[in-house]
Coordinates of C-alpha atoms in Angstrom, one line a residue:
Chain O
M1 CA -64.2 -12.6 10.0
E2 CA -61.4 -10.1 9.1
P3 CA -60.9 -8.7 12.7
I4 CA -60.2 -12.3 14.0
V5 CA -57.8 -12.7 11.1
H6 CA -56.2 -9.5 12.1
V7 CA -55.7 -10.5 15.6
L8 CA -54.4 -14.0 14.9
K9 CA -51.9 -12.2 12.6
Y10 CA -50.8 -9.5 15.2
D11 CA -50.5 -12.9 17.6
Y12 CA -48.6 -14.7 15.3
L13 CA -46.3 -11.8 14.6
E14 CA -45.9 -11.0 18.3
S15 CA -45.1 -14.4 19.3
H16 CA -42.8 -14.8 16.3
K17 CA -40.9 -11.6 17.2
K18 CA -40.3 -13.0 20.7
R19 CA -38.9 -16.3 19.3
V20 CA -36.3 -14.2 17.1
C21 CA -35.6 -12.1 19.9
M22 CA -35.0 -15.5 22.3
F23 CA -32.8 -17.0 19.3
V24 CA -30.7 -14.1 18.9
L25 CA -30.3 -13.8 22.8
Y26 CA -29.3 -17.5 23.1
C27 CA -27.0 -17.0 19.9
S28 CA -25.1 -14.4 21.6
L29 CA -25.0 -16.0 24.9
L30 CA -23.6 -19.3 23.1
V31 CA -20.9 -16.8 21.2
A32 CA -20.0 -15.3 24.7
I33 CA -19.8 -18.8 26.4
L34 CA -18.2 -20.5 23.4
F35 CA -15.5 -17.6 22.4
G36 CA -15.5 -15.3 25.4
S37 CA -16.3 -11.9 24.4
G38 CA -15.0 -10.6 27.7
P39 CA -11.2 -10.7 26.8
L40 CA -12.0 -9.1 23.5
D41 CA -13.8 -6.4 25.1
E42 CA -10.9 -6.0 27.3
F43 CA -8.3 -6.1 24.9
E44 CA -10.2 -3.3 22.8
K45 CA -10.6 -1.1 26.0
R46 CA -6.8 -1.1 26.4
V47 CA -6.1 -0.3 22.9
D48 CA -8.6 2.6 23.3
Q49 CA -6.7 3.7 26.7
Y50 CA -3.2 3.5 24.8
A51 CA -4.8 5.5 21.6
K52 CA -5.8 8.1 24.0
L53 CA -2.5 8.3 25.5
H54 CA -1.0 8.3 21.9
K55 CA -3.2 11.1 21.3
E56 CA -2.1 13.4 24.1
I57 CA 1.9 12.7 23.9
D58 CA 1.3 13.1 20.0
H59 CA -0.1 17.0 20.6
K60 CA 2.7 17.6 22.7
V61 CA 5.7 17.0 20.4
P62 CA 6.3 19.5 17.4
D63 CA 3.8 18.7 14.3
L64 CA 5.8 18.1 11.1
K65 CA 4.5 20.0 8.3
K66 CA 5.2 18.2 5.1
E67 CA 9.2 17.7 6.6
T68 CA 12.0 17.8 4.2
D69 CA 14.8 16.9 6.5
P70 CA 14.8 13.3 7.8
K71 CA 16.8 14.4 10.9
V72 CA 13.7 16.2 12.1
I73 CA 11.5 13.3 11.6
V74 CA 13.9 10.9 13.4
Q75 CA 14.1 13.5 16.2
R76 CA 10.3 13.7 16.5
E77 CA 9.9 10.0 16.4
K78 CA 12.4 9.7 19.4
E79 CA 10.7 12.4 21.3
F80 CA 7.4 10.9 21.0
A81 CA 8.6 7.4 22.0
D82 CA 10.5 9.0 24.9
G83 CA 6.9 10.7 25.9
I84 CA 5.3 7.5 25.9
R85 CA 8.0 5.5 27.7
A86 CA 7.7 8.0 30.4
A87 CA 4.0 7.8 30.5
R88 CA 4.0 3.9 30.9
P89 CA 6.9 3.2 33.1
L90 CA 5.4 0.1 34.6
A91 CA 4.3 -1.3 31.0
R92 CA 4.8 -5.2 30.9
Q93 CA 4.3 -7.7 28.4
G94 CA 0.6 -8.7 28.5
D95 CA -0.9 -5.2 29.3
I96 CA -2.8 -5.2 26.0
F97 CA -2.6 -8.7 24.8
I98 CA -4.0 -9.8 28.3
P99 CA -3.6 -13.4 28.9
A100 CA -7.1 -14.5 28.2
V101 CA -7.2 -13.1 24.8
Q102 CA -3.9 -14.7 23.4
P103 CA -5.7 -17.9 22.9
M104 CA -8.3 -16.3 20.7
F105 CA -5.5 -14.4 18.6
R106 CA -3.5 -17.6 18.3
E107 CA -6.7 -19.7 17.0
I108 CA -7.5 -16.8 14.4
I109 CA -4.0 -16.8 13.0
K110 CA -4.1 -20.9 13.0
Q111 CA -7.3 -20.9 11.0
E112 CA -5.9 -18.4 8.4
T113 CA -2.7 -20.0 8.1
S114 CA -3.4 -23.6 8.2
G115 CA -4.0 -26.3 5.2
E116 CA -3.6 -25.4 1.6
A117 CA -5.7 -22.2 1.5
G118 CA -3.4 -21.0 4.7
R119 CA -0.1 -21.9 3.0
K120 CA 0.3 -18.6 1.1
N121 CA -0.7 -16.6 4.2
R122 CA 2.1 -18.3 6.4
S123 CA 5.0 -17.8 3.8
M124 CA 3.5 -14.1 3.6
I125 CA 4.0 -13.8 7.4
L126 CA 7.3 -15.7 7.9
G127 CA 9.0 -15.0 4.5
E128 CA 10.8 -12.2 3.0
G129 CA 9.5 -8.9 5.0
N130 CA 9.7 -10.8 8.4
P131 CA 12.6 -9.5 10.4
K132 CA 13.9 -13.0 11.1
G133 CA 12.9 -14.0 7.6
P134 CA 15.7 -15.5 5.3
E135 CA 16.9 -12.3 4.1
A136 CA 16.6 -10.2 6.8
E137 CA 19.9 -8.5 8.0
T138 CA 18.9 -7.0 11.6
S139 CA 15.7 -8.1 13.6
P140 CA 14.3 -5.9 16.5
K141 CA 14.9 -7.1 20.1
I142 CA 11.5 -7.7 21.1
V143 CA 11.0 -6.2 24.5
I144 CA 8.2 -3.7 25.5
H145 CA 8.9 -0.1 24.3
G146 CA 11.8 -1.3 22.6
P147 CA 13.0 0.5 19.2
Y148 CA 12.1 -1.1 15.6
P149 CA 15.3 -0.7 13.9
S150 CA 15.0 1.2 10.6
A151 CA 17.3 -1.3 9.1
A152 CA 14.8 -4.0 9.8
P153 CA 12.2 -5.1 7.0
L154 CA 8.5 -5.1 8.2
S155 CA 6.5 -8.3 7.8
T156 CA 3.7 -8.3 5.4
V157 CA 0.3 -9.2 7.4
P158 CA -2.2 -11.2 5.0
P159 CA -5.2 -8.9 4.7
S160 CA -7.7 -12.1 5.8
V161 CA -5.8 -12.1 9.1
L162 CA -6.4 -8.7 9.4
K163 CA -10.1 -8.5 8.6
R164 CA -10.8 -11.2 11.5
L165 CA -8.4 -9.5 14.3
P166 CA -10.0 -6.6 16.3
L167 CA -9.5 -3.3 14.6
L168 CA -6.8 -0.9 15.5
P169 CA -6.6 2.6 15.6
E170 CA -4.4 4.2 13.0
S171 CA -1.5 4.6 15.4
L172 CA -1.2 0.8 16.0
Q173 CA -0.4 -2.0 13.7
Y174 CA -0.2 -5.6 14.0
R175 CA 3.0 -6.9 12.9
F176 CA 5.3 -10.3 13.1
I177 CA 8.9 -10.5 14.2
G178 CA 9.6 -14.4 13.7
R179 CA 6.8 -16.0 15.1
T180 CA 5.9 -13.3 17.8
L181 CA 2.9 -11.1 17.1
I182 CA 3.6 -7.4 18.0
L183 CA 1.5 -4.1 18.5
W184 CA 3.9 -1.7 16.7
D185 CA 3.3 2.1 17.2
T186 CA 3.6 3.6 13.8
T187 CA 4.3 7.0 15.0
G188 CA 7.1 6.3 17.8
N189 CA 8.5 3.2 15.8
F190 CA 8.7 0.8 18.7
I191 CA 6.9 -2.1 20.4
V192 CA 4.0 -1.6 22.5
D193 CA 3.3 -5.1 23.4
F194 CA 4.0 -8.8 22.0
M195 CA 2.5 -12.4 22.1
A196 CA 4.9 -15.0 21.7
D197 CA 4.2 -17.9 19.7
A198 CA 1.4 -16.2 17.9
I199 CA 1.9 -18.5 14.7
R200 CA 2.9 -21.9 15.1
Chain K
M1 CA -1.2 37.5 -49.3
R2 CA 1.3 34.6 -49.2
L3 CA 2.8 36.0 -46.1
K4 CA -0.5 36.3 -44.4
F5 CA -1.2 32.7 -45.3
C6 CA 2.2 31.6 -43.8
Y7 CA 1.5 33.6 -40.4
L8 CA -2.0 32.1 -40.4
L9 CA -0.7 28.4 -40.8
L10 CA 2.1 29.1 -38.2
A11 CA -0.6 30.2 -35.7
I12 CA -2.5 27.2 -36.2
L13 CA 0.6 24.7 -35.9
T14 CA 1.4 26.8 -32.6
A15 CA -2.0 26.7 -31.2
G16 CA -2.1 22.6 -32.1
L17 CA 1.3 22.4 -30.1
I18 CA 0.4 24.4 -27.2
S19 CA -2.9 22.6 -26.6
E20 CA -1.1 19.2 -27.2
S21 CA 1.4 20.0 -24.5
Q22 CA -1.6 21.5 -22.4
D23 CA -3.6 18.4 -23.0
T24 CA -0.5 15.9 -22.3
F25 CA 0.5 14.6 -18.8
R26 CA 4.0 12.9 -18.5
F27 CA 5.3 11.0 -15.8
A28 CA 8.1 8.3 -15.0
I29 CA 7.8 5.2 -12.8
I30 CA 10.8 3.7 -10.8
G31 CA 10.5 0.7 -8.6
D32 CA 12.6 -0.8 -5.7
T33 CA 15.1 1.7 -6.3
G34 CA 16.5 2.6 -2.8
T35 CA 19.9 0.6 -2.5
G36 CA 22.1 3.5 -2.6
G37 CA 24.2 1.3 -5.3
S38 CA 25.6 1.6 -8.9
G39 CA 22.1 0.3 -10.4
E40 CA 20.5 3.0 -8.6
Y41 CA 22.5 5.8 -9.4
Q42 CA 23.0 4.8 -13.2
I43 CA 19.1 4.7 -13.7
A44 CA 19.0 8.0 -11.7
E45 CA 21.2 9.5 -14.3
K46 CA 19.5 8.2 -17.2
L47 CA 16.1 9.4 -16.2
T48 CA 17.7 12.8 -15.2
G49 CA 18.9 13.0 -18.8
S50 CA 15.7 12.1 -20.3
V51 CA 13.7 14.4 -18.7
K52 CA 15.2 17.1 -21.5
E53 CA 13.6 15.2 -24.5
F54 CA 10.8 14.0 -22.5
P55 CA 9.7 16.7 -20.0
F56 CA 8.0 15.3 -17.2
D57 CA 7.3 16.5 -13.4
T58 CA 5.8 13.8 -11.8
V59 CA 7.8 10.5 -10.6
L60 CA 5.9 7.5 -9.0
M61 CA 8.0 5.2 -6.6
L62 CA 6.7 1.8 -6.2
G63 CA 8.3 1.0 -2.8
D64 CA 11.3 -0.4 -1.2
N65 CA 12.4 3.4 -1.5
I66 CA 15.0 3.1 1.1
Y67 CA 16.5 -0.3 1.6
G68 CA 18.3 -0.9 5.0
G69 CA 18.8 1.7 7.6
E70 CA 16.6 4.8 7.3
T71 CA 19.0 7.2 9.3
P72 CA 19.1 10.7 7.7
S73 CA 22.2 9.8 5.7
D74 CA 20.5 7.0 4.3
F75 CA 18.0 9.4 2.8
R76 CA 20.5 11.2 1.3
K77 CA 22.4 8.4 -0.1
K78 CA 19.6 6.5 -1.5
F79 CA 17.3 8.9 -2.7
E80 CA 18.6 12.7 -2.3
K81 CA 21.9 12.4 -3.9
P82 CA 21.0 10.2 -7.0
F83 CA 18.0 12.0 -7.8
Q84 CA 19.5 15.5 -7.1
G85 CA 19.1 16.8 -10.5
L86 CA 15.4 16.1 -10.8
L87 CA 14.7 17.5 -7.4
T88 CA 16.5 20.8 -8.1
A89 CA 14.4 20.9 -11.6
G90 CA 11.3 20.7 -9.4
V91 CA 10.1 17.4 -10.3
K92 CA 7.8 15.6 -7.5
F93 CA 8.1 12.0 -6.5
Y94 CA 5.2 10.2 -5.1
A95 CA 6.1 6.9 -3.1
T96 CA 4.1 4.1 -1.9
L97 CA 5.3 1.8 0.7
G98 CA 7.2 -1.5 0.1
N99 CA 8.1 -4.2 2.6
H100 CA 11.6 -2.4 3.2
D101 CA 9.9 0.8 4.1
Q102 CA 9.4 2.3 7.5
P103 CA 5.9 4.2 7.4
P104 CA 7.1 6.7 10.3
R105 CA 10.1 7.9 8.5
Q106 CA 8.7 8.0 5.2
I107 CA 5.3 9.1 5.2
D108 CA 6.2 12.7 6.4
Y109 CA 9.0 12.8 4.3
K110 CA 8.4 16.0 2.2
H111 CA 9.9 14.7 -1.2
F112 CA 7.9 11.5 -1.2
N113 CA 4.6 13.7 -1.0
M114 CA 2.7 11.2 0.7
G115 CA 0.9 13.7 3.3
G116 CA 1.8 12.0 6.3
K117 CA -0.5 8.8 4.8
R118 CA 0.3 5.5 4.4
Y119 CA -2.4 5.5 1.2
Y120 CA -3.4 8.7 -0.6
S121 CA -4.4 9.8 -4.0
F122 CA -3.7 12.7 -6.0
K123 CA -4.7 14.2 -9.2
P124 CA -2.0 15.8 -11.4
K125 CA -4.3 16.7 -14.0
A126 CA -7.8 17.3 -14.6
D127 CA -8.6 13.8 -16.0
V128 CA -5.9 11.6 -14.3
R129 CA -6.1 10.3 -10.8
F130 CA -3.4 8.1 -9.0
F131 CA -3.9 6.0 -5.9
S132 CA -1.4 5.0 -3.9
L133 CA -1.9 1.8 -1.5
D134 CA -0.1 0.2 1.3
S135 CA 0.0 -3.3 0.4
N136 CA 1.9 -4.6 3.5
Y137 CA -1.0 -3.8 5.7
M138 CA -4.2 -4.0 3.6
D139 CA -6.7 -3.5 6.5
P140 CA -10.3 -3.2 6.0
E141 CA -10.3 0.4 6.6
Q142 CA -8.1 0.9 3.6
L143 CA -10.0 -1.3 1.3
A144 CA -13.0 0.7 2.3
W145 CA -11.2 3.8 1.7
L146 CA -10.0 2.4 -1.8
E147 CA -13.8 1.6 -2.8
K148 CA -14.9 5.2 -1.7
E149 CA -12.2 7.3 -3.4
L150 CA -12.6 5.2 -6.7
K151 CA -16.3 5.7 -6.8
M152 CA -16.1 9.3 -6.0
S153 CA -13.3 9.6 -8.5
G154 CA -14.5 11.6 -11.6
S155 CA -11.4 11.1 -13.3
D156 CA -11.3 9.3 -16.8
W157 CA -7.9 7.6 -16.1
K158 CA -7.4 5.8 -12.7
I159 CA -3.8 4.4 -12.1
V160 CA -3.3 2.4 -8.9
F161 CA 0.2 1.9 -7.5
F162 CA 1.5 -0.5 -4.7
H163 CA 4.3 -2.5 -4.0
H164 CA 3.2 -6.5 -4.5
P165 CA 2.0 -7.5 -7.6
I166 CA -1.3 -9.2 -8.0
Y167 CA -0.3 -10.8 -11.0
S168 CA 3.4 -11.8 -11.9
S169 CA 5.1 -14.3 -13.5
G170 CA 8.2 -14.2 -11.0
E171 CA 9.7 -17.4 -9.7
K172 CA 10.8 -15.8 -6.4
H173 CA 7.5 -14.3 -5.7
G174 CA 4.8 -14.6 -7.9
S175 CA 1.4 -13.4 -7.6
N176 CA 0.0 -12.3 -4.4
L177 CA -3.4 -14.4 -4.5
E178 CA -4.5 -13.4 -1.2
L179 CA -4.2 -9.3 -2.3
R180 CA -5.7 -10.2 -5.7
E181 CA -8.8 -11.6 -4.0
I182 CA -9.7 -8.5 -2.2
L183 CA -8.3 -5.8 -4.5
E184 CA -9.2 -7.2 -8.0
P185 CA -13.0 -6.9 -7.5
V186 CA -12.7 -3.3 -6.2
M187 CA -10.6 -2.3 -8.9
V188 CA -12.7 -3.8 -11.5
R189 CA -15.8 -2.5 -10.4
N190 CA -14.8 0.9 -10.4
G191 CA -12.9 1.0 -13.7
V192 CA -9.3 1.0 -12.8
D193 CA -7.4 1.5 -16.1
V194 CA -3.7 0.6 -14.9
V195 CA -2.2 -1.1 -11.9
L196 CA 1.5 -0.3 -11.5
T197 CA 3.5 -2.5 -9.0
G198 CA 7.3 -3.6 -7.9
H199 CA 8.6 -5.9 -5.4
E200 CA 9.9 -8.4 -8.3
H201 CA 13.2 -7.4 -9.3
F202 CA 12.6 -7.2 -13.1
Y203 CA 10.1 -5.9 -15.7
E204 CA 7.0 -7.6 -16.7
R205 CA 4.0 -6.5 -18.6
I206 CA 1.0 -8.6 -18.1
K207 CA -1.7 -9.4 -20.6
P208 CA -4.8 -7.3 -19.6
Q209 CA -6.5 -8.9 -16.7
K210 CA -10.6 -8.2 -16.5
G211 CA -9.7 -4.9 -18.2
I212 CA -7.1 -3.8 -16.3
N213 CA -3.5 -3.5 -17.4
Y214 CA -0.8 -4.3 -15.2
F215 CA 2.8 -3.5 -15.2
I216 CA 5.7 -4.7 -12.5
I217 CA 8.6 -2.2 -12.5
G218 CA 10.9 -3.6 -9.7
S219 CA 14.3 -3.6 -11.3
S220 CA 15.1 0.2 -11.3
A221 CA 18.1 -0.4 -8.8
K222 CA 18.0 -4.5 -7.8
L223 CA 17.8 -7.1 -10.6
R224 CA 17.0 -10.6 -10.3
E225 CA 18.1 -11.9 -13.8
G226 CA 16.4 -14.8 -15.3
N227 CA 13.6 -14.8 -12.7
I228 CA 10.6 -14.6 -15.1
G229 CA 9.3 -17.9 -15.3
K230 CA 7.0 -19.2 -18.6
T231 CA 3.5 -18.3 -17.7
E232 CA 0.5 -17.2 -19.8
L233 CA 0.4 -13.9 -17.8
T234 CA 3.4 -12.3 -19.6
G235 CA 2.7 -9.7 -22.3
K236 CA 6.4 -8.7 -22.2
G237 CA 9.1 -9.6 -19.6
F238 CA 12.5 -8.3 -19.2
D239 CA 14.9 -9.5 -16.6
A240 CA 18.2 -8.6 -18.0
D241 CA 19.0 -5.2 -16.7
N242 CA 17.7 -2.4 -14.8
V243 CA 15.2 -0.2 -16.2
F244 CA 12.4 2.8 -15.7
M245 CA 9.4 3.5 -17.4
L246 CA 8.3 7.0 -19.1
A247 CA 4.7 7.4 -19.7
Q248 CA 2.3 10.2 -21.4
I249 CA -1.3 10.4 -21.1
A250 CA -2.9 12.1 -24.1
G251 CA -6.7 12.1 -24.0
N252 CA -7.5 8.5 -24.5
N253 CA -4.1 7.4 -24.9
L254 CA -1.3 6.1 -22.5
T255 CA 1.6 5.5 -24.2
F256 CA 4.9 4.0 -22.5
R257 CA 8.6 3.2 -22.9
V258 CA 10.5 0.9 -20.7
I259 CA 14.2 2.0 -20.9
T260 CA 17.3 0.2 -19.2
R261 CA 20.1 2.3 -17.7
K262 CA 22.0 1.9 -20.9
G263 CA 19.2 3.6 -22.8
A264 CA 17.8 0.7 -24.8
V265 CA 14.1 0.8 -25.2
V266 CA 12.9 -3.0 -24.1
D267 CA 9.1 -2.5 -24.5
S268 CA 6.7 0.1 -25.5
G269 CA 3.1 0.7 -26.5
T270 CA -0.2 2.3 -26.1
I271 CA -3.1 1.4 -23.8
Q272 CA -6.3 3.0 -25.1
R273 CA -8.9 4.1 -22.4
A274 CA -11.5 3.5 -25.1
E275 CA -11.3 -0.3 -24.9
R276 CA -11.9 -0.3 -21.0
A277 CA -15.4 -0.4 -21.1
R278 CA -15.4 -3.2 -23.5
K279 CA -12.9 -5.2 -21.7
Q280 CA -14.9 -4.6 -18.5
S281 CA -18.2 -5.9 -19.8
S282 CA -16.4 -9.1 -21.2
A283 CA -14.8 -9.4 -18.0
L284 CA -17.7 -9.6 -16.3
K285 CA -19.6 -11.8 -18.4

């Protein structure tokens, strides 16, 4: 009897494995169809390309070894930003926030800023730190490679929003200017790309 | 014989004093300072004066270190000039980023000792470790870093500082619940003793929450008078003048004094490390 039980068990396990594999495959396809994994992959690919360029330019400008003089820091920031501008002369809005990925981002932000639970997130984004908020004195002009003025505050981005948006390399951050989501280069202090009406 | 006894007594007392000063770590805390205005200059003057009677070599800055523009002249006017005396004396400042601070300009600035990082930790003394966080941008990577650093830290005292308070009675901002939801479990789990924040332009000592002592010191230059609302959170609140804090860690005790620009002490006390384990276990129940 025992070998038969063994075979039965084996068959059952094999068919169960197959069923699980098929289920996972169907789920992946469903997710891809419903949410479109393609645009996100493309977004991440373009972020990676930018990160590579960032690294290249970063190596070309002098290193700051615990710099005392803010003049040198500001000068390096400018040199770095000029390097990126020269390397991306044809950069346009939507190069990284490609049109296909924008509805996905808007949906994530909408989910995290709607209803009672999202109320705090919404006020965190649009409130005090936002350069178009009630207390801001200066606001950056939203253009590709446009500088982020040092007098303008930086919007706080809620952790739950950051948790759901695709991860960025250390050199880039998501920030908001008014309702516009920007990709901000933290080394060169400028706008890499932007997406209007990210939060409605 | 009597003379020998006197020498012996003197030697014992001196040894005691030396060992106390070696075991003691003193530091100061300021928050939301970078206005370049009279409030900042008066606090800086008082703080510089207090180093004689309370010799500290470390100052924590709780964010909004430079308001408005961050040009080289802003750094001079809003930081280097008011704190010149302390900088010359070799006192080290350690900054955390506020919502008015520009990371690219500040993280590499030598006097802020951030080592080119948005978040970092440092250990000024064998059994004390500080953790500075960027609460403006609490991404999953930073959270994972904090968990790892806290776990790895063999320090007895764990002091975390960042800009946005997760407990606050402020009528303007109040507690940042979003941040609390993700930070508090990590800090409770890893035995954080003290959390220092700014953002609210007043002083508030929060009653210990889940074993952690919270302080808001965000009025070292700006002041939001009468902004502390009535809540169950407040251990002590003061919103009538600019303040800074002096603190000292000696063994199991952290003693603190909160001082106005006129020199009045508005709060003081001692936190005992030994209570931590008990508080943690009761918080988890």
